[in-house]
Tab-separated table of C-alpha atoms in Angstrom:
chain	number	residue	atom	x	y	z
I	1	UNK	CA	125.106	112.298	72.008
I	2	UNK	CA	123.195	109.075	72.822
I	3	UNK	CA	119.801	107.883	71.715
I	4	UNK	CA	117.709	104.761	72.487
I	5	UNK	CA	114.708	103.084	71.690
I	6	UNK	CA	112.906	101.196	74.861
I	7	UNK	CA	110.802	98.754	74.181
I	8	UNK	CA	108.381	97.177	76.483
I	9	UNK	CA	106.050	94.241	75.954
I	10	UNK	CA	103.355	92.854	78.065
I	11	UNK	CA	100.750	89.538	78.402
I	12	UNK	CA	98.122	89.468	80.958
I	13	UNK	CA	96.334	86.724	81.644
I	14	UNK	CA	92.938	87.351	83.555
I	15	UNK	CA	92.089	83.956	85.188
I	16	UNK	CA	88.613	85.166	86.884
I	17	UNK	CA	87.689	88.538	87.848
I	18	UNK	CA	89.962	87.853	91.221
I	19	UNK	CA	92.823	86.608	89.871
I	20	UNK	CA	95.072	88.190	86.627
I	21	UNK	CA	98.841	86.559	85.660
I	22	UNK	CA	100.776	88.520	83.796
I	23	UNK	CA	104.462	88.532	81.636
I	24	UNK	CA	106.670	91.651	81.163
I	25	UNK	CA	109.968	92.243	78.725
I	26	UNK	CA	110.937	95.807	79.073
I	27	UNK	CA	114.532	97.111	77.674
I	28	UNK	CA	115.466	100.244	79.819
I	29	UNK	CA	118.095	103.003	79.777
I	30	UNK	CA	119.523	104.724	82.321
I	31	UNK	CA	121.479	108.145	80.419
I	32	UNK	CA	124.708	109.221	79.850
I	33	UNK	CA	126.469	112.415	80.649
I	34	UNK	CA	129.265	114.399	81.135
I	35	UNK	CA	132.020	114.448	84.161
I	36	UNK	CA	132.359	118.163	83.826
I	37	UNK	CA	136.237	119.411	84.717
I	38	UNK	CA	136.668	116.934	87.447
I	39	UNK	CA	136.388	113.959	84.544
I	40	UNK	CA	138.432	115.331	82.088
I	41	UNK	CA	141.122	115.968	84.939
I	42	UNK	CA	141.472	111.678	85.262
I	43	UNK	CA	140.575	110.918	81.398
I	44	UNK	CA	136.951	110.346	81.555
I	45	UNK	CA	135.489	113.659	80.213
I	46	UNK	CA	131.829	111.644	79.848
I	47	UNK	CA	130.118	108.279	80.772
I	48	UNK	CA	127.770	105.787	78.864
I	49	UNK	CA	124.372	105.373	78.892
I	50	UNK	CA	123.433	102.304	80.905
I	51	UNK	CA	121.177	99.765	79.215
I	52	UNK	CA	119.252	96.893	80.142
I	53	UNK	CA	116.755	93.565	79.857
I	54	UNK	CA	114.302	93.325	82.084
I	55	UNK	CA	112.206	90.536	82.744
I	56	UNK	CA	109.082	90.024	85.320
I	57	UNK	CA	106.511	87.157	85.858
I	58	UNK	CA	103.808	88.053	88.647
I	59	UNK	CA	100.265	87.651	89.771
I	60	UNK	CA	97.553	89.806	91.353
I	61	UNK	CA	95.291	87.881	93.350
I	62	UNK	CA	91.846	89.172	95.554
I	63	UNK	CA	91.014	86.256	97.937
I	64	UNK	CA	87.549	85.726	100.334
I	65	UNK	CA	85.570	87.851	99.081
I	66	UNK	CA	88.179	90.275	97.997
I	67	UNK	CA	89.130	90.955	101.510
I	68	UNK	CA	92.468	89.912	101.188
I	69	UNK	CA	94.973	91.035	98.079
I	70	UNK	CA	98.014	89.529	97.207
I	71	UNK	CA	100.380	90.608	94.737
I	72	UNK	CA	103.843	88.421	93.537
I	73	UNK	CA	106.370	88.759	91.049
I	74	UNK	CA	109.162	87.428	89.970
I	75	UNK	CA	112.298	89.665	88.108
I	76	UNK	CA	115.095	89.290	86.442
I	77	UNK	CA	117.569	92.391	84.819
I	78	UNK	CA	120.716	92.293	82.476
I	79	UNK	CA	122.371	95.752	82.877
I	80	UNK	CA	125.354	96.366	80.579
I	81	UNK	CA	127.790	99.666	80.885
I	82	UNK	CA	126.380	99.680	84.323
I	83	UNK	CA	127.467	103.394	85.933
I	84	UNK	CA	128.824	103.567	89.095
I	85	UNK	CA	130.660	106.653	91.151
I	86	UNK	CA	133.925	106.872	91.582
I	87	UNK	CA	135.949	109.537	94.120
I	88	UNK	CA	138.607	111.326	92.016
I	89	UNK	CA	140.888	114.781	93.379
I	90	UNK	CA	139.092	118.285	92.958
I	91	UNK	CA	140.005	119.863	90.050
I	92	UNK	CA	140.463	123.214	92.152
I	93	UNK	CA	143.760	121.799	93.739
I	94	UNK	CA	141.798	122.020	97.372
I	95	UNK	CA	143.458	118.525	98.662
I	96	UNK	CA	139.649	117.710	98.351
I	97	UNK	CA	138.167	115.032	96.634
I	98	UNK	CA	134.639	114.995	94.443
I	99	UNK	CA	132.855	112.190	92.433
I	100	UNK	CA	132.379	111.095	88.518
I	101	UNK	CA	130.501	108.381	87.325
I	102	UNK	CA	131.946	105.872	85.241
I	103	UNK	CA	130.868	102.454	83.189
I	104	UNK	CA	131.748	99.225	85.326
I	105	UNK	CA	130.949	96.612	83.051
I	106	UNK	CA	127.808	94.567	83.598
I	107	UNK	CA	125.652	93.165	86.017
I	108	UNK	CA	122.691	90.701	87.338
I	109	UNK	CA	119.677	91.571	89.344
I	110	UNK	CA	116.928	89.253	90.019
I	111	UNK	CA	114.783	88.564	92.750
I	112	UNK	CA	111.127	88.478	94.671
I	113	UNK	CA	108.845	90.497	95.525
I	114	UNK	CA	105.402	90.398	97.912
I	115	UNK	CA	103.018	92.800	99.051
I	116	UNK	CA	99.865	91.604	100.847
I	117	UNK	CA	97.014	93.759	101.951
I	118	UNK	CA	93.694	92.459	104.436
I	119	UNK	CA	90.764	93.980	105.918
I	120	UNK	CA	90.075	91.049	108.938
I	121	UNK	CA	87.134	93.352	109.855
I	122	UNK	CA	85.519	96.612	109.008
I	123	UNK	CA	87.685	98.592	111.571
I	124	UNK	CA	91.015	96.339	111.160
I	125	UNK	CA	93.595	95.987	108.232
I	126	UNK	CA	96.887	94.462	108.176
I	127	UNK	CA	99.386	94.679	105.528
I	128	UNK	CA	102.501	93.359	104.731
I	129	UNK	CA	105.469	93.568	102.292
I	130	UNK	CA	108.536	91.421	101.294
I	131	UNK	CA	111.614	91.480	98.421
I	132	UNK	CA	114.750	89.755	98.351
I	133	UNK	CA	117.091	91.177	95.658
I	134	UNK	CA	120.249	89.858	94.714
I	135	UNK	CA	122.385	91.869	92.665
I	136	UNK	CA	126.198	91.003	91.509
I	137	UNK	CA	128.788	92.466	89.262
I	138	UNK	CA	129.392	89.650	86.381
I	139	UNK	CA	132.295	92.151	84.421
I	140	UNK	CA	134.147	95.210	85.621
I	141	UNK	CA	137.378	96.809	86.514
I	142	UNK	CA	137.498	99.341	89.242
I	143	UNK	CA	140.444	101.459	89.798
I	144	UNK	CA	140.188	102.137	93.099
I	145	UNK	CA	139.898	98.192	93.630
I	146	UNK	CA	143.212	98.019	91.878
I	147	UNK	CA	144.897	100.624	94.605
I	148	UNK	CA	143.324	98.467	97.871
I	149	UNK	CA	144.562	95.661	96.527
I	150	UNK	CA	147.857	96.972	95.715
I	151	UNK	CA	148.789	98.740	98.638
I	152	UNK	CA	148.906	102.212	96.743
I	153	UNK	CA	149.486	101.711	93.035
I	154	UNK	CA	147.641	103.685	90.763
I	155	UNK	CA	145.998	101.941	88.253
I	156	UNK	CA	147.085	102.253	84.746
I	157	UNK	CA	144.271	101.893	82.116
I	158	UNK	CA	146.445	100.183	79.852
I	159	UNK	CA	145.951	97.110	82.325
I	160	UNK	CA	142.945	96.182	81.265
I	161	UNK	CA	140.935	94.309	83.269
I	162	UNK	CA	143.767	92.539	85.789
I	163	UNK	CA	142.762	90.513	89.053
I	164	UNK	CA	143.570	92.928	91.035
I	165	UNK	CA	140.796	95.588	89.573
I	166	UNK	CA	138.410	93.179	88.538
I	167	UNK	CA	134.757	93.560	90.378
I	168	UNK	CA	133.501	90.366	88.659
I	169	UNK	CA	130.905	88.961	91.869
I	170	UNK	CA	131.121	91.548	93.888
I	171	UNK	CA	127.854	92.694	95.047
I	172	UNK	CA	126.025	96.550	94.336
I	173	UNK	CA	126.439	99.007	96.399
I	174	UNK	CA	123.736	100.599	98.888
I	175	UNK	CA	121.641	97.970	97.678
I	176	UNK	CA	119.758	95.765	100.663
I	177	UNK	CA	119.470	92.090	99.840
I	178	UNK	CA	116.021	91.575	102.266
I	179	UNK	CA	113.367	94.361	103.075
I	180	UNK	CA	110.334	93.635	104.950
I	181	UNK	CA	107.302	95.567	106.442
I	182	UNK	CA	104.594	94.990	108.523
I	183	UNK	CA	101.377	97.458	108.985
I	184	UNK	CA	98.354	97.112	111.541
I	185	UNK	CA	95.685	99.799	111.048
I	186	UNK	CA	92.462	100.419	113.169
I	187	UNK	CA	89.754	102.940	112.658
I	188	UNK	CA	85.989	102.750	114.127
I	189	UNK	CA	83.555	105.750	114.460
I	190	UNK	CA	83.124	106.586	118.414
I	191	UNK	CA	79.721	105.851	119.995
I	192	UNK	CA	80.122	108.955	121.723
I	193	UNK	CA	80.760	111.151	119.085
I	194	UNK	CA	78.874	112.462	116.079
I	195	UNK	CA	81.028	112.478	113.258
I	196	UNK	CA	84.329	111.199	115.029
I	197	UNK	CA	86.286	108.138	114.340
I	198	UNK	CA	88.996	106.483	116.716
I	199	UNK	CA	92.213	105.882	114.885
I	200	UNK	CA	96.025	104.271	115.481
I	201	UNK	CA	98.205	102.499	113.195
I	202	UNK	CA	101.227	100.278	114.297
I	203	UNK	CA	104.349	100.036	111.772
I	204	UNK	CA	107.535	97.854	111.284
I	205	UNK	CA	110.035	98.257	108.702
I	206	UNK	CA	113.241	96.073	108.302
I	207	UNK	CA	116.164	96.882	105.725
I	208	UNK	CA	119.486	94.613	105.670
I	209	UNK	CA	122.754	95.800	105.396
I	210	UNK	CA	123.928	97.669	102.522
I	211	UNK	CA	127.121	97.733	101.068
I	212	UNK	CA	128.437	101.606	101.076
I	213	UNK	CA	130.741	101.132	97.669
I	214	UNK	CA	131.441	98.229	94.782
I	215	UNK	CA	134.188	96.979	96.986
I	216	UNK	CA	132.187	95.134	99.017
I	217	UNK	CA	134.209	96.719	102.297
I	218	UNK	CA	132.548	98.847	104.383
I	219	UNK	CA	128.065	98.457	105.098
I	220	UNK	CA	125.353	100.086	106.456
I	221	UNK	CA	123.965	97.347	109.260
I	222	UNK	CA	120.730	96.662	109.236
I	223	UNK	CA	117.956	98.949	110.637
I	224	UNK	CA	114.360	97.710	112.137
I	225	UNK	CA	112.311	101.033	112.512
I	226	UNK	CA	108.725	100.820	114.574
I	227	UNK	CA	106.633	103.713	114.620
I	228	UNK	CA	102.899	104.031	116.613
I	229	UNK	CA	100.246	106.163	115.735
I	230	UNK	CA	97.104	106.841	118.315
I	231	UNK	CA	94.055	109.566	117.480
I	232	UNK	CA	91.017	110.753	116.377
I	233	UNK	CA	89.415	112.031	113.384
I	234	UNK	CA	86.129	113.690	111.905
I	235	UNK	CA	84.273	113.260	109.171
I	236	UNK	CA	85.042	117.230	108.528
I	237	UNK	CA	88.025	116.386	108.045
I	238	UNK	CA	90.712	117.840	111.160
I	239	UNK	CA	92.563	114.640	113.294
I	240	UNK	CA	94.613	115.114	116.149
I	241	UNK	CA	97.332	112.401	116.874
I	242	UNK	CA	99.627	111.288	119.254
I	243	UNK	CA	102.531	109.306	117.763
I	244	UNK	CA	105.847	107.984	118.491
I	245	UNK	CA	108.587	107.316	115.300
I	246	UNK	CA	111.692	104.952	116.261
I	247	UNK	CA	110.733	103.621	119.354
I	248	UNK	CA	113.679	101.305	119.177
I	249	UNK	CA	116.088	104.245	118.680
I	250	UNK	CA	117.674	102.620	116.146
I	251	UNK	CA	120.383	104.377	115.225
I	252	UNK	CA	121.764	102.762	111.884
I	253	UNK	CA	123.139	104.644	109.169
I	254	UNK	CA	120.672	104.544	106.324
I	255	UNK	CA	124.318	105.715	104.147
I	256	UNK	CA	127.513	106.343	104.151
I	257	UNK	CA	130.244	108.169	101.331
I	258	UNK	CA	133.748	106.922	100.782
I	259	UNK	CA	135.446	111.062	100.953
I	260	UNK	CA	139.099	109.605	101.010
I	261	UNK	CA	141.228	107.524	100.548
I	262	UNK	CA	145.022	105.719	99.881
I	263	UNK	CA	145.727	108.319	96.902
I	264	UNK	CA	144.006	111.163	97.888
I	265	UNK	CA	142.242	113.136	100.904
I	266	UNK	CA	143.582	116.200	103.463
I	267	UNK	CA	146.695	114.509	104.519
I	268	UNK	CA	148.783	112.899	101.396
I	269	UNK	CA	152.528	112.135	102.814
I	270	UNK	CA	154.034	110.020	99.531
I	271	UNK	CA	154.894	111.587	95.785
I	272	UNK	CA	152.157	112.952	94.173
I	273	UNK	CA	149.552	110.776	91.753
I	274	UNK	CA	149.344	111.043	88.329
I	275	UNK	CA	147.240	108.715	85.956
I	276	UNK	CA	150.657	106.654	85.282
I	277	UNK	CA	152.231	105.489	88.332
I	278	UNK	CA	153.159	102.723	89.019
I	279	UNK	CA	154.330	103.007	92.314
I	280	UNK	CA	152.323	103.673	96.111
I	281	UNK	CA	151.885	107.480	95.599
I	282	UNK	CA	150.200	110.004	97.769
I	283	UNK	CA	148.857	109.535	101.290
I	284	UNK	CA	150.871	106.003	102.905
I	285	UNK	CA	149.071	102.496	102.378
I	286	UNK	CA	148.193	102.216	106.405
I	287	UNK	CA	146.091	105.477	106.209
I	288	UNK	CA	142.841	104.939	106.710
I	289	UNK	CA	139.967	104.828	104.253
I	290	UNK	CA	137.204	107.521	105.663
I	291	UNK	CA	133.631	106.706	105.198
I	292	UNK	CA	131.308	109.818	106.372
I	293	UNK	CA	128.167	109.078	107.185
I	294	UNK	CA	124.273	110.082	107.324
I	295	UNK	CA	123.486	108.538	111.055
I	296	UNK	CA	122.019	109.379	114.219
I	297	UNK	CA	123.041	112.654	116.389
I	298	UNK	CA	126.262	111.990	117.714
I	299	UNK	CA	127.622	110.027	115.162
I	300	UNK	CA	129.892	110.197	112.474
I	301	UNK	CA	128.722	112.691	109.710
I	302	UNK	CA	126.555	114.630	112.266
I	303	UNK	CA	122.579	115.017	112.918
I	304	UNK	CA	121.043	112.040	111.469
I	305	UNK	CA	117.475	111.024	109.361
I	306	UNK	CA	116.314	108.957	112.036
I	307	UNK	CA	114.758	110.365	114.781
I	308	UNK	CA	115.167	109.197	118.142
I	309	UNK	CA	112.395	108.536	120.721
I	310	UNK	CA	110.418	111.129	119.208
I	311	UNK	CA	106.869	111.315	120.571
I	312	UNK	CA	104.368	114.449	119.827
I	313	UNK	CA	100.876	115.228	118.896
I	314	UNK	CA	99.759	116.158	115.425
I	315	UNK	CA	97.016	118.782	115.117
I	316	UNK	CA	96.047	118.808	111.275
I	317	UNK	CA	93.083	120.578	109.712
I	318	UNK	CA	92.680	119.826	105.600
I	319	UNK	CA	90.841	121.697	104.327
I	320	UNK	CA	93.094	124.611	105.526
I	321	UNK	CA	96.395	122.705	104.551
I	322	UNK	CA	97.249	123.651	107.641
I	323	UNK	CA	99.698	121.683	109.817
I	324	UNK	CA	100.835	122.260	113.493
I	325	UNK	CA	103.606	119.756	115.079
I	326	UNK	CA	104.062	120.014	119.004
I	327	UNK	CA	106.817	117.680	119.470
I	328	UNK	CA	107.322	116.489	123.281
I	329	UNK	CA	110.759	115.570	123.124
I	330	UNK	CA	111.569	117.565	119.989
I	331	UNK	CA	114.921	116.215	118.326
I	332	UNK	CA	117.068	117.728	115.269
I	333	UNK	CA	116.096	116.252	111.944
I	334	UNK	CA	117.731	116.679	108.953
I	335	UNK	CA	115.794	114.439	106.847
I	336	UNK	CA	112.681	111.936	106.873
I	337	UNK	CA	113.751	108.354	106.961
I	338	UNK	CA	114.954	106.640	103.174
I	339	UNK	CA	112.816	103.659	104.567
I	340	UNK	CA	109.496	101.757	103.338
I	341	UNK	CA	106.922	103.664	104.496
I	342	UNK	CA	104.629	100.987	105.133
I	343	UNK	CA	102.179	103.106	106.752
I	344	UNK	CA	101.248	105.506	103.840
I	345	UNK	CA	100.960	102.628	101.288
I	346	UNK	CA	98.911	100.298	102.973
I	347	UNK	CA	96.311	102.559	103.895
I	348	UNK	CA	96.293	103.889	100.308
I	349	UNK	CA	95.729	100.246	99.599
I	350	UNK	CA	92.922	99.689	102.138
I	351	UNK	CA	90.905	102.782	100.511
I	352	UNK	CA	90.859	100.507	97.677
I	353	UNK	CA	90.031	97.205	99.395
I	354	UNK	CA	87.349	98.581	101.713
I	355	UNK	CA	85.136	99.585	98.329
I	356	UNK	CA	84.557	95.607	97.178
């Protein structure tokens, strides 16, 4: 049973009609819930709600003419019974493993963030984005923390919060530090065309290396994706399009899953685990510690988000909703990239823009 109230305060500060500075306190909660059979198997049958104080400074500035827009802010967040996953043993007795989530203490988050958009002439826009975020731990004790750093030994919740669990500076997980993007758009109505409108759009996104639990052990890499965009449009509203996604083939993992590990997985060799030992139990401390993964074809955890090389024409009609993809060198996809998409927000922005 949990209930909250979230309150959320804001100042604005309109300087001129161009430029507005503004002040946000916003206390947020993130809910609790229950661990279902798998929880109650390890002693933690539900988790707390998460709670936190969030704090942002920023400003929102049009410059020449309102050509150019530039938006900056500054955050801060205090997070308290922050929830995290942890990998516990199926309850069905499969040698498989599933996940809970649990409370891990508290944390820090601040950092920056910039978005800039410009229209340098009627047919070009550029736009660009930057945030750094830095996130750390500042209490927790992790169990699993307490077994790497142990060699095997379950950890005992009477412990407390000992060295060898403690997560105090460690950063969070799947969380990128820097992210950048970069967007160049063109479109210009054709002299020799009635009604038809030359069109491309040129796209770079970079994310930094991510941290794949609260360990702090195994990341991501970082990933630089460029995409390129060539067609035409009408005013009637079909385009065709040639376009090319990944050019780079990069082929980072966007994420990974720790499935096993020193106490439990599809191969345990030592006595079995219970909540109290206190001695290396289950699968030997030089086993390895697996870390499946979403990546490209050919990698570990199979047929990845990211395409690779993949170049094809678009054919789209709207006003039939009607969409027709003939890929060239057509490549298994399991998902669209978790990645900025640079291109769909800065145009959105330049709709705006182009009306001042």
């Amino acid at each position: 049973d949990f209930d909250s109230t979230t309150p959320r305060i804001t100042l604005d500060w309109q300087v001129n009609p161009d430029n507005m500075v503004y002040l946000v306190f916003a206390q947020g909660v993130k809910p609790g819930g229950l661990n279902g059979i798998a929880g109650q198997g390890v002693g933690q049958p539900t988790y707390d709600q998460e709670e936190s104080d969030n704090w942002e400074i920023g400003n929102k500035l049009f410059l020449f003419d309102r050509r150019l827009r530039l938006n900056t802010a500054l955050y801060w967040i205090d997070a308290s019974d922050v929830q995290f996953t942890q990998s516990v043993p199926n309850p069905g007795g499969t040698g498989a493993v599933t996940s809970i989530a649990t409370n891990q203490g508290g944390a820090e988050t601040y950092g920056f963030e910039l978005d800039g958009q410009a229209a340098l002439t009627d047919a070009v826009t550029i736009g660009v984005t930057y945030s750094y975020t830095h996130t750390e731990i500042t209490e927790g004790c992790d169990d699993f923390e307490f077994t790497l750093n142990t060699g095997g030994v379950i950890y005992n919740p009477t412990l407390g919060t000992v060295p060898q669990c403690n997560l105090e500076g460690n950063q969070y997980p799947l969380v990128a530090e820097q992210t950048a993007s970069f967007a160049l758009n063109y479109d210009s109505p054709l002299s020799w065309g009635e009604g038809l409108s030359m069109i491309s759009n040129f796209t770079t996104s970079y994310e930094g290396s991510k941290y794949v639990q609260v360990h702090n052990l195994a990341e991501t890499g970082a990933t630089t994706l460029v995409n390129l965009r060539l067609g035409v449009r009408s005013d009637n509203g079909w385009r065709v399009e040639l376009f090319g996604r990944n050019l780079t083939d990069s082929d980072t993992i966007p994420l990974a899953t720790r499935w096993f590990d020193l106490t439990t997985g599809s191969a345990n060799s030592g006595p079995p685990c219970t909540a109290t030992s206190l001695v290396p139990c289950g699968a030997p401390a030089a086993s390895p510690v697996g870390y499946p993964v979403t990546g490209a074809p050919g990698r570990p955890g199979g047929d990845g988000v990211f395409q690779t090389g993949e170049v094809g024409i678009h054919l789209i009609r709207r006003a039939e909703i009607e969409r027709i993809v003939l890929h060239l060198h057509p490549v298994r996809v399991r998902a669209e990239p978790t990645r900025v998409d640079a291109e769909h927000h800065v145009v959105a922005a330049f709709a705006q823009i182009g009306q001042h």
